[in-house]
């Protein structure tokens, strides 16, 4: 799952170094801008057959890959 999420983020942001540095802060480093953020939500929903309500997700969820993986897993388990 983590690798698939990394693939999605790289596809949306073209930040190829994410594989080498998965703990980078995607927001602070301006890797995930507002358009990529919306596209990421859509891609995650489609790929993992989940529904994400951004207003119900803590903002720090989007800071790094591990937090995003945890959120996706929690949504799958619902």
CSV table of C-alpha atoms in Angstrom, one decimal:
chain,number,residue,atom,x,y,z
A,1,UNK,CA,0.0,0.0,0.0
A,2,UNK,CA,2.7,2.4,0.9
A,3,UNK,CA,4.5,1.9,-2.4
A,4,UNK,CA,1.2,2.5,-4.3
A,5,UNK,CA,0.6,5.7,-2.4
A,6,UNK,CA,4.2,6.9,-3.2
A,7,UNK,CA,3.6,6.1,-6.8
A,8,UNK,CA,0.4,8.2,-6.8
A,9,UNK,CA,2.1,11.1,-5.2
A,10,UNK,CA,5.0,11.0,-7.6
A,11,UNK,CA,2.7,10.8,-10.5
A,12,UNK,CA,0.8,13.9,-9.3
A,13,UNK,CA,3.8,16.0,-8.1
A,14,UNK,CA,6.7,14.7,-10.2
A,15,UNK,CA,8.8,14.6,-7.0
A,16,UNK,CA,10.9,11.6,-7.9
A,17,UNK,CA,13.0,11.8,-4.7
A,18,UNK,CA,10.0,10.7,-2.6
A,19,UNK,CA,11.1,7.0,-2.8
A,20,UNK,CA,14.5,8.0,-1.2
A,21,UNK,CA,13.0,10.4,1.3
A,22,UNK,CA,9.4,9.2,2.2
A,23,UNK,CA,9.5,11.2,5.4
A,24,UNK,CA,9.7,14.6,3.7
A,25,UNK,CA,7.1,17.0,4.8
A,26,UNK,CA,4.9,17.2,1.7
A,27,UNK,CA,3.2,20.5,2.8
A,28,UNK,CA,6.2,22.4,4.2
A,29,UNK,CA,8.3,21.6,1.2
A,30,UNK,CA,5.6,22.6,-1.3
A,31,UNK,CA,5.5,19.2,-2.9
A,32,UNK,CA,1.8,18.8,-2.4
A,33,UNK,CA,0.1,22.0,-3.6
A,34,UNK,CA,-3.7,22.6,-3.5
A,35,UNK,CA,-4.4,21.1,-6.9
A,36,UNK,CA,-2.2,18.0,-6.2
A,37,UNK,CA,-4.0,17.7,-2.9
A,38,UNK,CA,-7.4,17.5,-4.5
A,39,UNK,CA,-6.1,15.1,-7.2
A,40,UNK,CA,-4.5,13.0,-4.5
A,41,UNK,CA,-7.8,12.6,-2.6
A,42,UNK,CA,-9.5,11.5,-5.8
A,43,UNK,CA,-6.8,9.0,-6.7
A,44,UNK,CA,-6.8,7.5,-3.2
A,45,UNK,CA,-10.5,7.2,-3.3
A,46,UNK,CA,-10.5,5.4,-6.6
A,47,UNK,CA,-7.5,3.2,-6.0
A,48,UNK,CA,-8.6,2.0,-2.5
A,49,UNK,CA,-12.3,2.3,-2.9
A,50,UNK,CA,-12.7,4.6,0.0
A,51,UNK,CA,-14.4,7.9,0.7
A,52,UNK,CA,-12.3,10.7,2.1
A,53,UNK,CA,-13.9,13.7,3.7
A,54,UNK,CA,-11.1,16.3,3.9
A,55,UNK,CA,-12.8,18.3,6.6
A,56,UNK,CA,-12.9,15.3,8.9
A,57,UNK,CA,-9.2,14.5,8.4
A,58,UNK,CA,-6.6,16.3,10.6
A,59,UNK,CA,-4.4,18.6,8.6
A,60,UNK,CA,-1.2,16.9,9.7
A,61,UNK,CA,-2.4,13.7,7.9
A,62,UNK,CA,-1.1,15.2,4.6
A,63,UNK,CA,2.3,16.0,5.9
A,64,UNK,CA,4.0,12.7,5.0
A,65,UNK,CA,3.5,9.4,3.4
A,66,UNK,CA,3.2,7.4,6.6
A,67,UNK,CA,0.4,9.6,7.9
A,68,UNK,CA,-1.4,9.2,4.5
A,69,UNK,CA,-1.0,5.4,4.7
A,70,UNK,CA,-2.4,5.4,8.2
A,71,UNK,CA,-5.4,7.4,7.1
A,72,UNK,CA,-6.1,5.2,4.1
A,73,UNK,CA,-5.9,2.0,6.3
A,74,UNK,CA,-8.3,3.5,8.8
A,75,UNK,CA,-10.8,4.3,6.0
A,76,UNK,CA,-10.5,0.8,4.5
A,77,UNK,CA,-11.2,-0.7,8.0
A,78,UNK,CA,-14.4,1.3,8.4
